[in-house]
Every structure is written in structure tokens, then in C-alpha cells.
Short mmCIF file of C-alpha atoms (C1' of nucleotides) in Angstrom, two decimals:
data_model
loop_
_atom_site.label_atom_id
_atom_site.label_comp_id
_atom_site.label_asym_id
_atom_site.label_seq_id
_atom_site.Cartn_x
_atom_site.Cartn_y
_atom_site.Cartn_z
CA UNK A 24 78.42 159.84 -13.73
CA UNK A 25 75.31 158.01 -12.21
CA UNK A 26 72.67 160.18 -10.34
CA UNK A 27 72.40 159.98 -6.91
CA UNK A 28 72.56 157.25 -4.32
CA UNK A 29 69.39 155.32 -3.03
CA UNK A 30 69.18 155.53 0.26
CA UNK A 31 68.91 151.65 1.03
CA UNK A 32 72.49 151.51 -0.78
CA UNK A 33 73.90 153.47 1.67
CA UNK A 34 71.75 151.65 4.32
CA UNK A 35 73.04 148.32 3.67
CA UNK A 36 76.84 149.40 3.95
CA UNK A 37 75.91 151.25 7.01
CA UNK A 38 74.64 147.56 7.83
CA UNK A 39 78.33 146.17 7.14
CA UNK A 40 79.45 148.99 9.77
CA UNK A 41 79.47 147.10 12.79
CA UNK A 42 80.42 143.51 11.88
CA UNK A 43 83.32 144.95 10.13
CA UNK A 44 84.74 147.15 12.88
CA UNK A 45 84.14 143.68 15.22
CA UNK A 46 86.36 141.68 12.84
CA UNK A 47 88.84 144.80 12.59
CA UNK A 48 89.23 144.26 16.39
CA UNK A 49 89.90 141.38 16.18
CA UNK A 50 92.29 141.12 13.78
CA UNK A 51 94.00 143.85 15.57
CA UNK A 52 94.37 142.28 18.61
CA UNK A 53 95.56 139.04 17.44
CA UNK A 54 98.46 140.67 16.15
CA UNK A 55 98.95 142.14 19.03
CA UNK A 56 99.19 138.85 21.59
CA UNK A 57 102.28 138.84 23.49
CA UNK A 58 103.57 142.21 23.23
CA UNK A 59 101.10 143.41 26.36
CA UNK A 60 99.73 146.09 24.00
CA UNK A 61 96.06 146.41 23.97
CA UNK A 62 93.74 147.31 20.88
CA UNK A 63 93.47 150.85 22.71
CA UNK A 64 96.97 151.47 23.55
CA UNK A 65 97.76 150.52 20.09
CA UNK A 66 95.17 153.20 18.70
CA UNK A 67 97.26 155.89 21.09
CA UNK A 68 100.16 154.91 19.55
CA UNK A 69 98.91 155.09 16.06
CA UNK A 70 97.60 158.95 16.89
CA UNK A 71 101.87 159.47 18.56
CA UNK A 72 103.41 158.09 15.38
CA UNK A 73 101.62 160.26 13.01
CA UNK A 74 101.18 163.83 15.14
CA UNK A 75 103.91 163.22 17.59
CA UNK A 76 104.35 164.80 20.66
CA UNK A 77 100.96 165.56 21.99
CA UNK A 78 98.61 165.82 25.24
CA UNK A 79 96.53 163.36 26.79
CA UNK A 80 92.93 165.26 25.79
CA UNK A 81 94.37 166.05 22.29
CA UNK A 82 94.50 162.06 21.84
CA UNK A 83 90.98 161.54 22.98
CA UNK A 84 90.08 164.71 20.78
CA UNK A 85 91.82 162.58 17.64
CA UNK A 86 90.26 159.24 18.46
CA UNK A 87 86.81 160.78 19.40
CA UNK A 88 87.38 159.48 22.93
CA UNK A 89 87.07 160.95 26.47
CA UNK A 90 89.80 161.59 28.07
CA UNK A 91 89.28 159.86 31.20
CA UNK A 92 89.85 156.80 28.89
CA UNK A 93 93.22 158.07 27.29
CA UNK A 94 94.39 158.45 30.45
CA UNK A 95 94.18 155.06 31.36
CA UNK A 96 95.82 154.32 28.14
CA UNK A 97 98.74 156.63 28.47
CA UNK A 98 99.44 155.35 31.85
CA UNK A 99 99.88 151.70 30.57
CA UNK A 100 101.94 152.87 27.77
CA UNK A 101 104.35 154.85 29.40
CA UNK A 102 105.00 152.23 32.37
CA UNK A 103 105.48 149.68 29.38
CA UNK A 104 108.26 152.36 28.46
CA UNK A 105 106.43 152.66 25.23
CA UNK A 106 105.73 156.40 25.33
CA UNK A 107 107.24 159.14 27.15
CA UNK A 108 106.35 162.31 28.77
CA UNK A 109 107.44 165.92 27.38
CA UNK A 110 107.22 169.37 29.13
CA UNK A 111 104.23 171.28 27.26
CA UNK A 112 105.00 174.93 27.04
CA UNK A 113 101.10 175.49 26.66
CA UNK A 114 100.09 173.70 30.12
CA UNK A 115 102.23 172.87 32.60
CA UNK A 116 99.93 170.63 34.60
CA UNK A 117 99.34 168.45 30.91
CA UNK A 118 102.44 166.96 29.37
CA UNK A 119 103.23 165.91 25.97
CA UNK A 120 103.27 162.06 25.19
CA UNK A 121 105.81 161.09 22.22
CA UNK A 122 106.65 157.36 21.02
CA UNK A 123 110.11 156.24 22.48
CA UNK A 124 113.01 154.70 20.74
CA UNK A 125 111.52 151.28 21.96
CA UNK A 126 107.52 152.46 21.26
CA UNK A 127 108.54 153.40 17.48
CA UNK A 128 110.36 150.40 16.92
CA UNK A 129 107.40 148.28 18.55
CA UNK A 130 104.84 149.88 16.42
CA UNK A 131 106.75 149.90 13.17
CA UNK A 132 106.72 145.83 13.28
CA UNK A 133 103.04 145.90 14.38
CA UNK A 134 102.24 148.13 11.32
CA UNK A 135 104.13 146.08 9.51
CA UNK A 136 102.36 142.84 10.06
CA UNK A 137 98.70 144.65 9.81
CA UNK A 138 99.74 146.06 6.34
CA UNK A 139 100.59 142.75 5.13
CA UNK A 140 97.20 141.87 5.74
CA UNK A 141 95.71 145.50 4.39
CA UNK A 142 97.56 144.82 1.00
CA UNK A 143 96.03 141.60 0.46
CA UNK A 144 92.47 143.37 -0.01
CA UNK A 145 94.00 147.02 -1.26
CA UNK A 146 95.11 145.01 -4.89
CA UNK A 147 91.90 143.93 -5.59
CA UNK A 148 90.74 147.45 -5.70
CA UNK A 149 91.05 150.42 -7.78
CA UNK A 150 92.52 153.65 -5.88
CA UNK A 151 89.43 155.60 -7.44
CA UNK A 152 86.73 152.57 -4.96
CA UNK A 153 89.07 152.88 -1.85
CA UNK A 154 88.98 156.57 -2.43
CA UNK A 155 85.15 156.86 -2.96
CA UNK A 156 84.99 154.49 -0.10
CA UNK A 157 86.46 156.83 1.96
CA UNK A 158 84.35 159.39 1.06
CA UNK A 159 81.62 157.84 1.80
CA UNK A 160 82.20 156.55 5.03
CA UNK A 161 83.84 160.12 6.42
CA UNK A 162 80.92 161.72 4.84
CA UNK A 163 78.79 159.47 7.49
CA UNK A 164 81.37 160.50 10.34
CA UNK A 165 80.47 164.12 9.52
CA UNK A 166 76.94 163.79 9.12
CA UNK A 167 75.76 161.77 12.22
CA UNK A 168 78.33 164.11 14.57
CA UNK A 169 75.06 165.56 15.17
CA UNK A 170 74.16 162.90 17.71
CA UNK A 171 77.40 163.20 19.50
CA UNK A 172 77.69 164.74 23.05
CA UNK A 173 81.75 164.46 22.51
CA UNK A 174 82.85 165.05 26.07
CA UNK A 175 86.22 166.66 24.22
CA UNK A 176 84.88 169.25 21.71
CA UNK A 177 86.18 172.55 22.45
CA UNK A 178 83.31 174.93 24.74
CA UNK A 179 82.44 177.83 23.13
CA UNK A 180 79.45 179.58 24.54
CA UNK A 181 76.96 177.81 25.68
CA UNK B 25 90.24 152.39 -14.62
CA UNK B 26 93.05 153.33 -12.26
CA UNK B 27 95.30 150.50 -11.12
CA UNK B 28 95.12 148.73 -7.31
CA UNK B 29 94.62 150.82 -4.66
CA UNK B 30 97.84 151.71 -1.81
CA UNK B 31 97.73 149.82 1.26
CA UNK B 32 97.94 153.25 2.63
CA UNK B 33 94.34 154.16 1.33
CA UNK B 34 92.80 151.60 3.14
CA UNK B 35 94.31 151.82 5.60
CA UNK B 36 92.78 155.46 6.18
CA UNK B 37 89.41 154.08 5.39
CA UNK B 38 89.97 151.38 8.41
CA UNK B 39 91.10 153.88 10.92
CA UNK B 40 87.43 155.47 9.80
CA UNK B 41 85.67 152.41 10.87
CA UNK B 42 85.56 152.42 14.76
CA UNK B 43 84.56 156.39 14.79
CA UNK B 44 81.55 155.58 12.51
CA UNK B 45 80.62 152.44 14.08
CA UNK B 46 80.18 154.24 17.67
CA UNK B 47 78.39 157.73 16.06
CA UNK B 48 76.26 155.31 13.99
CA UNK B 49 75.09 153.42 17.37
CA UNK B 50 74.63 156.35 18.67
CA UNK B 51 72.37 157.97 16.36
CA UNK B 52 70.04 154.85 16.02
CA UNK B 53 69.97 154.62 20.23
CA UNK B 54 69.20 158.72 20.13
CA UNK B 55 66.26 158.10 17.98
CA UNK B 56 64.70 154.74 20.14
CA UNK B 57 64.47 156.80 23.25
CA UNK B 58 61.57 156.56 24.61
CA UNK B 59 60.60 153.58 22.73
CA UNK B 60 62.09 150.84 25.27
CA UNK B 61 63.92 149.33 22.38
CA UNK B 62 67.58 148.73 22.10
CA UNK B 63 70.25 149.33 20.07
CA UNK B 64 70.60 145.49 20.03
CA UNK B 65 67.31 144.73 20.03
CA UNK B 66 66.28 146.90 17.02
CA UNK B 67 69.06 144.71 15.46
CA UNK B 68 66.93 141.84 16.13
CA UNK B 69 64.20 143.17 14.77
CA UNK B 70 65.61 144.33 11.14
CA UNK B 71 66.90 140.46 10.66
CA UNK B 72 63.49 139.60 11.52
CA UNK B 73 61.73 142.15 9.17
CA UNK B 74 63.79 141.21 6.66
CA UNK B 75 64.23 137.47 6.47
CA UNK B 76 60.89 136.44 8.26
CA UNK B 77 60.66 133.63 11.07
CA UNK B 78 64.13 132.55 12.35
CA UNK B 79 65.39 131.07 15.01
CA UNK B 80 67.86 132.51 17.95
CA UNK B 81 71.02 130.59 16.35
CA UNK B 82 70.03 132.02 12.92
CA UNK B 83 69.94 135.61 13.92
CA UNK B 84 73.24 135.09 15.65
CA UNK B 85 74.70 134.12 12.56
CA UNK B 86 73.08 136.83 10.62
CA UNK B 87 74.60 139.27 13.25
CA UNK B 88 77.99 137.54 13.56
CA UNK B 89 76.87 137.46 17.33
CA UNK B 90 76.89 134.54 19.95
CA UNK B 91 73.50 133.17 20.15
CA UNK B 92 73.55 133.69 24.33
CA UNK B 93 73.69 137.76 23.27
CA UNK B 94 70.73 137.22 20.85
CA UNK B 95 68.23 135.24 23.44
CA UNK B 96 68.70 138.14 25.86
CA UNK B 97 67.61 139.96 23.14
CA UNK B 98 64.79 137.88 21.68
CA UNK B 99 63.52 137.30 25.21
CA UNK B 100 62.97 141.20 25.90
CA UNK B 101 61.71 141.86 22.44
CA UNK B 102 59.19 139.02 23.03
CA UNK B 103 58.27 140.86 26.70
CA UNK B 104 57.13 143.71 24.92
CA UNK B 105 55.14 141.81 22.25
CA UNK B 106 57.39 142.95 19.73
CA UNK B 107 57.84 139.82 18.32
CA UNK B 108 56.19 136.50 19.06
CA UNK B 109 56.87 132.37 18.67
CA UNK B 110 56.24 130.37 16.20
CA UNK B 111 56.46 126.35 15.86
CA UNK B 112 59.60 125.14 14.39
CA UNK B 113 59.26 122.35 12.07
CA UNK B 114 63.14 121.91 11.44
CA UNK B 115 63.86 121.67 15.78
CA UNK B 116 61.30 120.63 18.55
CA UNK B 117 63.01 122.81 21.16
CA UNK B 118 63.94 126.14 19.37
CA UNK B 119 60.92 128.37 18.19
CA UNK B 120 60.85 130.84 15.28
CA UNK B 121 60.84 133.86 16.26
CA UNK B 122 59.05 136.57 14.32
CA UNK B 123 57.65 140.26 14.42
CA UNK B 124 54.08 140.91 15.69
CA UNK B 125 51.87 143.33 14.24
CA UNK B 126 53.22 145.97 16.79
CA UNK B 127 56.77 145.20 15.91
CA UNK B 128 56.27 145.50 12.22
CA UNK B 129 54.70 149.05 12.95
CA UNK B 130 57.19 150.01 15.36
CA UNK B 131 60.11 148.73 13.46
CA UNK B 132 58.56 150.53 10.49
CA UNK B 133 58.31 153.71 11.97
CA UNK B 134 61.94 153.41 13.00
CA UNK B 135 63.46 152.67 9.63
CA UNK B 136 61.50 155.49 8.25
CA UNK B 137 62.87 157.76 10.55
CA UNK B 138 66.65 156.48 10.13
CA UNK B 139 66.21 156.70 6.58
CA UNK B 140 65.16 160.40 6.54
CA UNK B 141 68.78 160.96 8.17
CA UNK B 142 70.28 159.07 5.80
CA UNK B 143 69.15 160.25 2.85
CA UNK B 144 70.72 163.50 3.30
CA UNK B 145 73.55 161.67 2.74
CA UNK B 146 73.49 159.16 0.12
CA UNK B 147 72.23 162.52 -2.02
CA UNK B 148 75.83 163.51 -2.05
CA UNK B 149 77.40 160.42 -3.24
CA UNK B 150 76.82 158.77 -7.20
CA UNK B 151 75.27 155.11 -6.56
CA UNK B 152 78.36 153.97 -8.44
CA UNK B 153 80.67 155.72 -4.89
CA UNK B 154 77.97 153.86 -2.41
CA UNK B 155 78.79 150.60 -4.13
CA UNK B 156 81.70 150.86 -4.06
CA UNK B 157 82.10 151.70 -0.93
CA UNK B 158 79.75 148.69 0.17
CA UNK B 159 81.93 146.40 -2.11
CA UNK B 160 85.31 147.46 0.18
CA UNK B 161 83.84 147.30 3.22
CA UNK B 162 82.07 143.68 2.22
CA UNK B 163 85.59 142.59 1.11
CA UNK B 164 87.38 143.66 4.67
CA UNK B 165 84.37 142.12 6.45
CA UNK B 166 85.56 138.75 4.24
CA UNK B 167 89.40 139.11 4.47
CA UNK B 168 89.15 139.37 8.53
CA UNK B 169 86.83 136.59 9.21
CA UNK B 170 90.32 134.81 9.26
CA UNK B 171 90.45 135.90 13.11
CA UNK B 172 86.96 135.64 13.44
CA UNK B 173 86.57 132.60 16.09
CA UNK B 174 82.73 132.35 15.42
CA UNK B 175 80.99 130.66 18.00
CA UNK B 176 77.78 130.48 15.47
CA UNK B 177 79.42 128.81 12.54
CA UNK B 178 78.43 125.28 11.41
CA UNK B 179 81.17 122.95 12.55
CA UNK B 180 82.09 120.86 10.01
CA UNK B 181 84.86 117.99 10.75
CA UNK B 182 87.45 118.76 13.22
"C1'" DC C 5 67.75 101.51 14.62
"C1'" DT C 6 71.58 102.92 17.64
"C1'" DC C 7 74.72 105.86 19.14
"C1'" DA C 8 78.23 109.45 18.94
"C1'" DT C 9 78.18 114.22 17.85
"C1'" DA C 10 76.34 118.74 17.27
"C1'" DA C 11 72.88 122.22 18.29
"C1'" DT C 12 70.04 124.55 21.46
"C1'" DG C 13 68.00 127.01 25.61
"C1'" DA C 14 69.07 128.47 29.92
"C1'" DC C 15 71.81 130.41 33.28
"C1'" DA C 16 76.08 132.44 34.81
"C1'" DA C 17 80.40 134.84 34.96
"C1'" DT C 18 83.73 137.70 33.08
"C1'" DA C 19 86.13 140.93 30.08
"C1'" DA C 20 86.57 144.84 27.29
"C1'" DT C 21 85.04 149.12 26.03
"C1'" DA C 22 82.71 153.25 26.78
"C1'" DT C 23 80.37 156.65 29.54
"C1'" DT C 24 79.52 159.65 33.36
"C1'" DG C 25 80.64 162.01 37.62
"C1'" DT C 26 83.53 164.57 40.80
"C1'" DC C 27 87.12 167.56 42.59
"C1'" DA C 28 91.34 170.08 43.25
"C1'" DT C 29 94.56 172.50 40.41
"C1'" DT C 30 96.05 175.21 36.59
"C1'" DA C 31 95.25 178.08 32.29
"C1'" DT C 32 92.86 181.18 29.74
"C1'" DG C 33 90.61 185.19 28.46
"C1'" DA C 34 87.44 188.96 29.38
"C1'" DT D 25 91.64 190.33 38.77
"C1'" DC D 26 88.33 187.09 38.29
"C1'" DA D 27 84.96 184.03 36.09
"C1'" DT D 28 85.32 180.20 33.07
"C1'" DA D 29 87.36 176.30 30.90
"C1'" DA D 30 90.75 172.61 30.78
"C1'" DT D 31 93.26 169.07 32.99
"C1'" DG D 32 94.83 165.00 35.91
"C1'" DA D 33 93.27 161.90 39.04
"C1'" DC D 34 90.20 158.80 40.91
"C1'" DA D 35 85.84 156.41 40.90
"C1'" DA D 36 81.62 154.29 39.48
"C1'" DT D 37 78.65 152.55 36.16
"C1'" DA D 38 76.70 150.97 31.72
"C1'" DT D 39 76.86 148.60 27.63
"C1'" DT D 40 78.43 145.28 24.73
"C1'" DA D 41 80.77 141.22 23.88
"C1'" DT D 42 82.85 136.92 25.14
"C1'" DT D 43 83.35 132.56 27.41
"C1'" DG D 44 81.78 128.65 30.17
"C1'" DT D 45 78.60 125.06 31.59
"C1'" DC D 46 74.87 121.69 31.51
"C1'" DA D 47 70.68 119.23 30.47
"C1'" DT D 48 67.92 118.36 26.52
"C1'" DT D 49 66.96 117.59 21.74
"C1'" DA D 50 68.36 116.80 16.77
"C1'" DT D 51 71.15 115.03 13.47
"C1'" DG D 52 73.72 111.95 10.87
"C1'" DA D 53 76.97 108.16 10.42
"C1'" DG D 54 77.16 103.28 10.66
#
DNA sequence: CTCATAATGACAATAATATTGTCATTATGA
DNA sequence: TCATAATGACAATATTATTGTCATTATGAG
């Protein structure tokens, strides 16, 4: 195992950072002309399919996103009869939102198409890079939370 | 050596990027307050400390920005003496643009202070896991230039 | 050299995303 | 019971990014 990391390494992929999440958008949303589904519904969607049934802050809370802006979000959706609202036995003022027959279906083929893509750059990798990748890159997440005034995290005392 | 990566992997790593991109900006703007600097214009400046004289097209290509978001930038940069113009001997009507004395320093004292934070993390990580990590991300940034409808690049014929 | 084409600065408008603020209502927990 | 926190709803704003236009200057093909 090498030693440790010089800090321009990490520098220069923190460099790749935004250009890469530009392009992501991108390539996102061009799979996603003509269905009326925006880059953010789509991400609301994405956080449906994999926890299920869940409340308009708990979103925000999974896609480090305020609420306010969920909302929005979830509103589109479920006139789009994408998503759909469930009683929440722990609030009754904030439903659950779950994927509909129609939602699922709609987001299986866009998943679909984006993996495709995904595939075409996951070969010429080994699962141990991806993997270290990902390490990496949550590893920033973590460390530069401290700069975050999330608008969602939990109060304690304070 | 393990054997190509799941779609599935990188696909984690993706959902990764947009979270880091936005704590990332945030932690560079939380540590130029008070300076009168931007997130974009700091930007400007790193191209500039790092490739020399260039003109406003150039550092929209080196940013994968439009070269209308970079004069904004250049002009307010050059307000605050940050950087200064220079003759251009390739095009009569589009300076070089470069970093003053003042912008060096500043820019200087900037970098040093990002790369304190970041540091703590590349420490964690084997130089081997930071290149590779750079090497994925690099490859996504190439893959999804497909979409990319770059106002910057060259035209060639069409 | 001439001329069509591309690049550039300048100005403008718009869109998309993200952030912040407020308030009435409902939950939660001490 | 009561102070505190969470939520939906509505609103405003900021930031970033994108797109459009036009006069001027370069560039390169012929």
C-alpha cells in the first residue's frame, strides 16, 4: 500500500468536482426531454424508489435539500400522477409520498436509459477504483459538512 | 486486479456528485468572506495562477463555462486590481488577462488556507485511492461531454 | 488580396437552482 | 400542560448558468 495522499492529488479531483456534476446535469436532463420530469423531480423520485414511502422534509434531509424546495418538487410530481400521498401515522399534518404504478414504471425506463450510459464507463474500471472512488469522494461529503448550515438537520440543543 | 466495476457502483459514486459539488462551494465561499472575492471569481483566478496570461474565451474553456459568465467575472476581478491586462499578440481586441501582485498574494493566501482543510483529508486515503478516484471522475467528466453543448468549443466544419 | 466565416466584447434577458424568511398549525417532549 | 420543534404553505431573493444579439476584429480559404 502507498503512503498517504498529497494534498494537490486530492485538490485536482476536487477541481473535476464541478465540471463533472455540470455535465451529470446535463446528461440527466437530456434523457429526461419529453416526459415533463425535471432533473429535481427526477432526484425525488430516485430517493421514493429506493426508501419508499416517505415525508416531504425526510426527502430534503436525503438529498441535502431544504424543504421548501422538495415541496415544490412533490407538488409537480404528484399532479403529474407520478407520486402519491400516504397517511403518516407519525404526523398527521405531513404525509407520506410513494412512487405510483405509473411513477415506478416511468422511472424504471429512465434508469434504464441512464445505466446504459453508466455501464459504458463502469467496464473500464476495476470494482476496487469505483470503490476507492467512492471513498474518497464521501469522505469529502463528510469532511466539509462542517461548512453546512443544513436548514434540515435535526435541532438538538442549541 | 478485480474485474470491471457494476454499473451499480458508479452509479452510487454519481448520486455523490451534486452533494459534494454544493458543500465544496460552500466551503471555498465560507472561507472568501470578507475578502470581496467570489466563488466564481476565485475560479478565475486559479486558471490564471496556474496557466499565466489568458484570455476571457480561454478561461471559459478551461472552466467549461460560457465566455459572457467569465467577463463578468474578469471585469470585477480587474475592479479590484486583482488581476490586470495585458497586450495580446494572437487578437487586437481581446487582452490577456493576468494576476497582479495583489492577486497572486491574495490567491496565495487562499489556496493555503483551502489546502490546510484538505489535507486532513487526503491523509486518510493511499495516493494510489486519490488517483483513482481522479481517474473515474476524469473519465465521467469525458463520457458526458456527449450532452455537453459547449458554447466555448472550437467549431470546426459544420 | 478578397471575402466568407468564426471569434470576441459588450450588453441584455431568461432560466434553473438554491437560499432565506415568515406564519399558522400540529407534534413532541419535558 | 406548556415550551419547543417540525411542518406545509406561500413568498422573496440570490446565485449560477444559459441563451440571444450585434458590431467589430481575426482568420483562413480561394
Amino acid at each position: 500500500m502507498s503512503g498517504a495522499a498529497e494534498t494537490s492529488e486530492l485538490y485536482e479531483l476536487i477541481r473535476l468536482i464541478r465540471p463533472v456534476h455540470r455535465r451529470l446535469a446535463r446528461a440527466v436532463e437530456a434523457k429526461l426531454v419529453g416526459t415533463g420530469i425535471s432533473v429535481g423531480m427526477r432526484a425525488v423520485m430516485e430517493v421514493l424508489d429506493e426508501a419508499g414511502a416517505t415525508s416531504v422534509p425526510d426527502i430534503g434531509r436525503a438529498l441535502f435539500l431544504a424543504r421548501q424546495q422538495i415541496q415544490l418538487l412533490v407538488n409537480d410530481l404528484e399532479k403529474l400522477g407520478l407520486i402519491g400521498r400516504h397517511p403518516n401515522p407519525a404526523h398527521k399534518r405531513s404525509p407520506l409520498f410513494a412512487l405510483t404504478d405509473s411513477g415506478r414504471t416511468q422511472f424504471g425506463e429512465i434508469r434504464a436509459g441512464e445505466d446504459a450510459d453508466i455501464a459504458l464507463v463502469s467496464k473500464r474500471f476495476s470494482s476496487a477504483e469505483v470503490a476507492a472512488a467512492q471513498q474518497v469522494v464521501c469522505a469529502l461529503l463528510d469532511h466539509f459538512a462542517e461548512f453546512e448550515d443544513d436548514p434540515n438537520r435535526p435541532r438538538g440543543l442549541e
